[in-house]
Amino acid sequence: MQDPQDTLPKPDERSDLPLPEPGQSAAAMEVQERWARQTLEKLAFAQLQEQQAARRWKLGLRLVWLGIFVLVLWKLFSFGAASTSPSFPHTALVNIVGEISPDTEASAQNVMSAMRTALEDPGSMALVLLINSPGGSPVQAGLINDEITRLRALHNKPIYAVVEESCASAAYYIAAATDQIFVDKASLVGSIGVLMDGFGFTGLMDKLGVERRLMTAGENKGFLDPFSPQTAPQRQHAQAMLDQIHKQFIAAVRKGRGDRLKDNPEMFSGLFWSGQQAVDLGLADSLGNIDGVARDVVKAPDVIDYTQKENVAERLVKRFGVAVGEGTVRALRTSAAMR
C-alpha cells in the first residue's frame, strides 16, 4: 500500500513556493497554499494570452502574405497595354525595343496588335513608334512594314518613328514605312543589308580524327550543317537568296523614303551612320525625341503607351505548354517504338 506521504511533492520539486516555517499555524499554511494557487493561475492565464496573441499574429501575417500574393498575381496577369480614354486628344506610343523576332516583345504579333489598338482609339491623334533595336528577322519587320501602310490608310492618321539608341537593319525596315523618322544626333541608323552567319568545323574535325555521320534524303538537305563541307553550288544558292531579300529591303526603303534619299553608293551596302549623318543622307528627316514630336509635330503633348508587354505569368504558361507538348511528343514516339 502506497504511503500518502509519497504523493506529496518533495521540497526540490516545489522550489518556487514558499516553504512553511517550523511551528507555522494551519491558517498561515492555507494562506500560502491559496497564494500559490493564485500565482499558478495567473501564470497559466498569462501563457494562454501569449499563445492567443501569437496565433493572432501568425494569422495576421498569413493574411498579409495572402494579400501580397493576390496583388502579385493581379499584376502578373494584367496586360501591359495602358488603358486609355477616348475623351481627350493624345499621342499614341508603341515601343519597339530589342531584337525583332517571333519570341520577343518586339514580335510582329505584339507590335501590330498594339498599333491597331492605338489607332482605333478616337483620342489618338497620331502614332509614334519609339525604336531602340539592332534589328532581327526580315520576315517580322516586313509584316510590320506592311501593317503600317495598311493602318495609315485605314485610319488616316500619321505614323512617326522616333529613334533612341539604334535603328538598324530590320528596325530600319520598319521605320522606313512611317511618315517621318526622327533621330538623336548620336543614334545609329541604317545597316540596310541581309546576313546569314554560322561556323564550319570540318578542318578541326579532320585534325581530331572525328567523323561526322549525317544521313539525309536530298543532296542539299544538310548544307547548313556546320560539321559538313559546303559546296560552291550551295554557297551560290544561299547568296542568291540573300540578294533577293536584300532587294526586297531596298525596295521597301525606296518606297517609304522616296525622293528624300540622297544619292550615295554606300547607301544600301550594310553600313550604318550616326543620326546626324542619317538626316544628311535622307535616311531620317530631323533630330527629335518623343516629347518634342508629341508637342510640336502631333500637337498632342499627352503621351499614352499602348505597348503590349508579355508578363511573367504568360511566359511561364507558354513555357509550360511547350514542355507539355515536347513531353507528349516524346511519349508518343516511345509508345510507337515499343509497338
Coordinates of C-alpha atoms in Angstrom, one line a residue:
M1 CA 0.0 0.0 0.0
Q2 CA 1.4 3.4 -1.0
D3 CA 2.3 5.8 1.7
P4 CA 0.2 9.0 1.5
Q5 CA 3.4 11.0 2.1
D6 CA 4.8 9.6 -1.1
T7 CA 2.2 11.6 -3.1
L8 CA 3.3 14.9 -1.6
P9 CA 5.7 17.0 -3.7
K10 CA 9.2 17.0 -2.5
P11 CA 10.7 20.3 -1.5
D12 CA 13.0 20.4 -4.5
E13 CA 10.0 19.8 -6.8
R14 CA 8.2 22.9 -5.4
S15 CA 11.1 25.2 -5.0
D16 CA 9.1 28.1 -6.4
L17 CA 6.6 28.0 -3.5
P18 CA 7.4 29.4 0.0
L19 CA 8.2 26.6 2.5
P20 CA 6.3 26.6 5.8
E21 CA 8.4 27.6 8.7
P22 CA 8.6 25.4 11.8
G23 CA 5.7 25.9 14.1
Q24 CA 3.7 27.8 11.4
S25 CA -0.1 27.6 12.0
A26 CA -2.6 25.9 9.7
A27 CA -4.2 29.2 8.8
A28 CA -0.9 30.5 7.6
M29 CA -0.2 27.4 5.6
E30 CA -3.7 27.8 4.0
V31 CA -2.9 31.4 3.0
Q32 CA 0.4 30.2 1.4
E33 CA -1.5 27.5 -0.5
R34 CA -4.1 30.0 -1.7
W35 CA -1.3 32.4 -2.8
A36 CA 0.5 29.6 -4.6
R37 CA -2.7 28.6 -6.5
Q38 CA -3.4 32.2 -7.5
T39 CA 0.1 32.6 -8.7
L40 CA -0.1 29.4 -10.8
E41 CA -3.5 30.5 -12.2
K42 CA -2.0 33.9 -13.2
L43 CA 1.0 32.2 -14.9
A44 CA -1.3 29.9 -16.8
F45 CA -3.6 32.7 -17.9
A46 CA -0.6 34.8 -19.0
Q47 CA 0.7 31.9 -21.0
L48 CA -2.7 31.4 -22.6
Q49 CA -2.9 35.1 -23.5
E50 CA 0.6 34.9 -25.0
Q51 CA -0.4 31.8 -27.1
Q52 CA -3.5 33.6 -28.3
A53 CA -1.5 36.7 -29.3
A54 CA 1.0 34.5 -31.2
R55 CA -1.8 32.8 -33.0
R56 CA -3.4 36.2 -33.9
W57 CA 0.0 37.4 -35.1
K58 CA 0.5 34.4 -37.3
L59 CA -3.0 34.7 -38.7
G60 CA -2.5 38.4 -39.5
L61 CA 0.9 37.7 -41.1
R62 CA -0.6 35.0 -43.3
L63 CA -3.4 37.4 -44.3
V64 CA -0.8 40.0 -45.2
W65 CA 1.1 37.5 -47.3
L66 CA -2.1 36.3 -49.0
G67 CA -2.9 39.9 -49.9
I68 CA 0.6 40.4 -51.3
F69 CA 0.3 37.1 -53.3
V70 CA -3.1 38.2 -54.7
L71 CA -1.7 41.6 -55.7
V72 CA 1.3 40.0 -57.4
L73 CA -0.9 37.6 -59.3
W74 CA -3.1 40.5 -60.4
K75 CA -0.1 42.4 -61.6
L76 CA 1.3 39.4 -63.4
F77 CA -1.9 38.6 -65.3
S78 CA -2.8 42.2 -66.0
F79 CA -1.9 43.0 -69.7
G80 CA 0.8 45.5 -70.4
A81 CA -1.2 47.9 -72.6
A82 CA -2.3 51.1 -70.9
S83 CA -5.9 51.8 -70.5
T84 CA -6.9 54.8 -72.5
S85 CA -9.8 57.3 -72.6
P86 CA -11.1 58.5 -76.0
S87 CA -12.3 61.7 -74.4
F88 CA -9.1 63.7 -74.9
P89 CA -6.5 64.0 -77.6
H90 CA -3.2 62.4 -77.1
T91 CA -0.2 60.9 -78.9
A92 CA -0.2 57.1 -79.0
L93 CA 3.1 55.4 -78.3
V94 CA 4.3 51.9 -79.2
N95 CA 7.8 50.7 -78.2
I96 CA 9.9 48.5 -80.4
V97 CA 12.8 47.5 -78.2
G98 CA 15.4 44.8 -78.6
E99 CA 15.6 42.0 -81.1
I100 CA 12.8 41.8 -83.6
S101 CA 11.8 38.1 -83.7
P102 CA 8.7 35.9 -83.1
D103 CA 9.7 35.1 -79.5
T104 CA 10.4 38.7 -78.2
E105 CA 8.2 41.6 -77.1
A106 CA 9.1 43.2 -80.4
S107 CA 7.5 40.5 -82.4
A108 CA 5.2 41.4 -85.3
Q109 CA 2.2 40.0 -83.4
N110 CA 2.8 42.2 -80.4
V111 CA 3.7 45.3 -82.3
M112 CA 0.8 45.1 -84.9
S113 CA -1.7 44.4 -82.2
A114 CA -0.5 47.4 -80.2
M115 CA -0.6 49.6 -83.3
R116 CA -4.2 48.6 -84.1
T117 CA -5.3 49.3 -80.6
A118 CA -3.6 52.7 -80.6
L119 CA -5.0 53.9 -83.9
E120 CA -8.5 52.6 -83.2
D121 CA -8.7 54.9 -80.2
P122 CA -10.6 58.0 -81.3
G123 CA -8.5 60.1 -78.9
S124 CA -5.2 59.3 -80.6
M125 CA -4.1 62.0 -83.0
A126 CA -1.0 60.1 -84.3
L127 CA 1.1 57.0 -83.6
V128 CA 4.7 57.2 -82.7
L129 CA 6.9 54.1 -82.9
L130 CA 9.7 54.6 -80.3
I131 CA 12.5 52.4 -81.7
N132 CA 15.6 51.1 -80.0
S133 CA 16.6 47.9 -81.8
P134 CA 19.6 46.5 -83.6
G135 CA 17.4 44.6 -86.0
G136 CA 16.3 41.0 -86.3
S137 CA 14.0 39.0 -88.6
P138 CA 13.3 40.4 -92.0
V139 CA 10.0 38.5 -92.0
Q140 CA 8.8 40.1 -88.8
A141 CA 9.9 43.5 -90.0
G142 CA 8.2 43.0 -93.4
L143 CA 4.9 42.2 -91.7
I144 CA 5.1 45.3 -89.5
N145 CA 6.1 47.4 -92.5
D146 CA 3.0 46.2 -94.5
E147 CA 0.7 46.8 -91.5
I148 CA 1.9 50.3 -91.1
T149 CA 0.9 51.1 -94.6
R150 CA -2.5 49.5 -94.2
L151 CA -3.3 51.1 -90.9
R152 CA -2.3 54.6 -92.0
A153 CA -4.7 54.3 -95.0
L154 CA -7.4 52.8 -92.9
H155 CA -7.4 55.4 -90.0
N156 CA -6.0 58.4 -91.9
K157 CA -3.6 59.1 -89.0
P158 CA 0.1 59.9 -89.3
I159 CA 2.6 57.4 -88.0
Y160 CA 6.1 58.6 -87.0
A161 CA 9.3 56.8 -85.9
V162 CA 11.5 58.2 -83.1
V163 CA 14.9 56.6 -82.8
E164 CA 16.7 56.4 -79.5
E165 CA 20.0 54.4 -79.4
S166 CA 19.7 52.4 -82.6
C167 CA 17.5 51.7 -85.6
A168 CA 19.4 49.2 -87.7
S169 CA 18.7 46.5 -90.2
A170 CA 15.2 45.1 -89.6
A171 CA 14.4 48.0 -87.3
Y172 CA 15.0 50.5 -90.1
Y173 CA 12.9 48.2 -92.4
I174 CA 10.0 49.1 -90.1
A175 CA 10.9 52.8 -89.7
A176 CA 11.1 53.3 -93.5
A177 CA 7.3 52.8 -93.7
T178 CA 6.5 55.7 -91.4
D179 CA 5.7 59.2 -92.4
Q180 CA 8.7 60.8 -90.8
I181 CA 11.8 59.5 -88.9
F182 CA 13.2 61.5 -86.0
V183 CA 16.6 60.6 -84.5
D184 CA 19.1 61.8 -82.0
K185 CA 22.3 63.2 -83.4
A186 CA 24.3 60.2 -82.0
S187 CA 21.8 57.5 -82.9
L188 CA 22.9 54.6 -85.0
V189 CA 20.8 54.3 -88.2
G190 CA 20.9 52.2 -91.3
S191 CA 22.6 48.8 -91.9
I192 CA 20.4 48.1 -94.9
G193 CA 21.6 44.6 -95.7
V194 CA 21.0 40.9 -95.0
L195 CA 23.3 38.4 -93.4
M196 CA 23.4 34.6 -92.7
D197 CA 26.1 33.5 -90.3
G198 CA 27.4 30.3 -88.9
F199 CA 30.5 28.2 -88.3
G200 CA 32.4 25.4 -90.0
F201 CA 34.4 22.8 -88.1
T202 CA 35.4 20.4 -90.9
G203 CA 39.1 21.2 -90.7
L204 CA 39.2 20.8 -86.9
M205 CA 37.3 17.5 -87.1
D206 CA 39.9 16.2 -89.6
K207 CA 42.7 17.1 -87.3
L208 CA 41.0 15.5 -84.3
G209 CA 40.1 12.4 -86.3
V210 CA 36.3 12.9 -85.8
E211 CA 33.9 11.5 -88.3
R212 CA 30.6 13.3 -89.0
R213 CA 27.8 10.8 -89.6
L214 CA 25.0 12.7 -91.2
M215 CA 22.4 11.0 -93.3
T216 CA 19.9 13.0 -95.4
A217 CA 17.4 12.4 -98.1
G218 CA 18.2 15.0 -100.7
E219 CA 21.8 16.0 -101.5
N220 CA 21.4 19.6 -100.2
K221 CA 19.4 18.8 -97.1
G222 CA 22.3 19.3 -94.7
F223 CA 24.2 22.1 -96.5
L224 CA 23.9 24.4 -93.4
D225 CA 25.3 21.7 -91.1
P226 CA 28.5 23.2 -89.5
F227 CA 30.2 19.8 -89.5
S228 CA 29.9 19.2 -93.2
P229 CA 31.8 20.9 -96.0
Q230 CA 29.9 23.4 -98.1
T231 CA 30.0 23.2 -101.9
A232 CA 30.2 26.1 -104.4
P233 CA 26.6 25.5 -105.7
Q234 CA 25.3 25.6 -102.1
R235 CA 27.1 28.9 -101.5
Q236 CA 25.7 30.3 -104.7
H237 CA 22.2 29.3 -103.7
A238 CA 22.5 30.9 -100.3
Q239 CA 23.9 34.1 -101.8
A240 CA 21.1 34.3 -104.4
M241 CA 18.6 34.0 -101.6
L242 CA 20.3 36.7 -99.5
D243 CA 20.5 39.0 -102.6
Q244 CA 16.8 38.6 -103.2
I245 CA 15.9 39.5 -99.6
H246 CA 18.2 42.5 -99.9
K247 CA 16.4 43.7 -102.9
Q248 CA 13.1 43.5 -101.1
F249 CA 14.6 45.5 -98.3
I250 CA 15.9 48.2 -100.7
A251 CA 12.6 48.4 -102.4
A252 CA 10.8 48.9 -99.1
V253 CA 13.2 51.7 -98.2
R254 CA 12.9 53.4 -101.5
K255 CA 9.1 53.2 -101.4
G256 CA 9.0 54.6 -97.9
R257 CA 11.6 57.4 -98.2
G258 CA 11.2 58.3 -101.9
D259 CA 12.9 61.4 -103.1
R260 CA 14.3 62.2 -99.6
L261 CA 17.1 59.7 -100.1
K262 CA 20.3 61.2 -101.3
D263 CA 22.4 59.6 -104.0
N264 CA 25.1 57.6 -102.1
P265 CA 26.8 54.5 -103.5
E266 CA 27.1 53.1 -99.9
M267 CA 23.5 53.7 -99.0
F268 CA 22.5 50.0 -99.3
S269 CA 25.9 48.4 -98.6
G270 CA 25.1 47.5 -95.0
L271 CA 26.9 50.5 -93.4
F272 CA 25.2 52.4 -90.6
W273 CA 25.5 56.1 -89.8
S274 CA 25.1 58.5 -86.9
G275 CA 21.7 60.3 -86.5
Q276 CA 23.1 63.5 -88.0
Q277 CA 24.6 61.6 -91.0
A278 CA 21.3 59.8 -91.5
V279 CA 19.5 63.2 -91.7
D280 CA 22.1 64.4 -94.2
L281 CA 21.6 61.2 -96.3
G282 CA 17.8 61.3 -96.2
L283 CA 17.6 58.2 -94.1
A284 CA 16.0 60.3 -91.4
D285 CA 14.0 63.6 -91.5
S286 CA 15.1 65.5 -88.5
L287 CA 16.5 65.5 -85.0
G288 CA 13.9 65.0 -82.3
N289 CA 12.6 62.9 -79.3
I290 CA 9.3 61.6 -78.2
D291 CA 8.3 64.6 -76.2
G292 CA 9.2 67.1 -78.9
V293 CA 7.4 65.1 -81.6
A294 CA 4.2 64.8 -79.4
R295 CA 4.3 68.5 -78.5
D296 CA 5.5 70.2 -81.7
V297 CA 4.5 67.8 -84.5
V298 CA 1.5 65.9 -83.4
K299 CA 0.3 68.9 -81.3
A300 CA -0.9 66.5 -78.5
P301 CA 1.7 66.6 -75.7
D302 CA -0.1 63.9 -73.6
V303 CA 1.6 60.5 -74.5
I304 CA -0.2 57.2 -73.8
D305 CA 1.8 54.0 -74.1
Y306 CA 0.0 51.2 -75.9
T307 CA 2.9 48.8 -75.9
Q308 CA 1.9 45.2 -75.2
K309 CA 4.3 43.6 -72.9
E310 CA 4.3 39.9 -72.2
N311 CA 4.2 39.4 -68.5
V312 CA 5.9 36.8 -66.4
A313 CA 2.8 34.6 -65.9
E314 CA 2.3 34.5 -69.7
R315 CA 5.9 33.4 -70.3
L316 CA 5.6 30.7 -67.7
V317 CA 2.3 29.4 -69.2
K318 CA 3.9 29.4 -72.7
R319 CA 7.0 27.5 -71.4
F320 CA 4.8 25.1 -69.5
G321 CA 2.8 24.5 -72.7
V322 CA 5.9 23.9 -74.7
A323 CA 7.2 21.5 -72.1
V324 CA 3.9 19.6 -72.1
G325 CA 3.9 19.4 -75.9
E326 CA 7.5 18.1 -76.0
G327 CA 6.7 15.5 -73.3
T328 CA 3.7 14.4 -75.3
V329 CA 5.7 14.0 -78.5
R330 CA 8.4 12.0 -76.6
A331 CA 5.7 9.8 -75.1
L332 CA 4.1 9.2 -78.5
R333 CA 7.5 8.3 -80.0
T334 CA 8.3 6.0 -77.2
S335 CA 4.9 4.3 -77.5
A336 CA 5.3 3.9 -81.2
A337 CA 8.8 2.4 -80.8
M338 CA 7.5 -0.2 -78.3
R339 CA 4.8 -1.5 -80.7

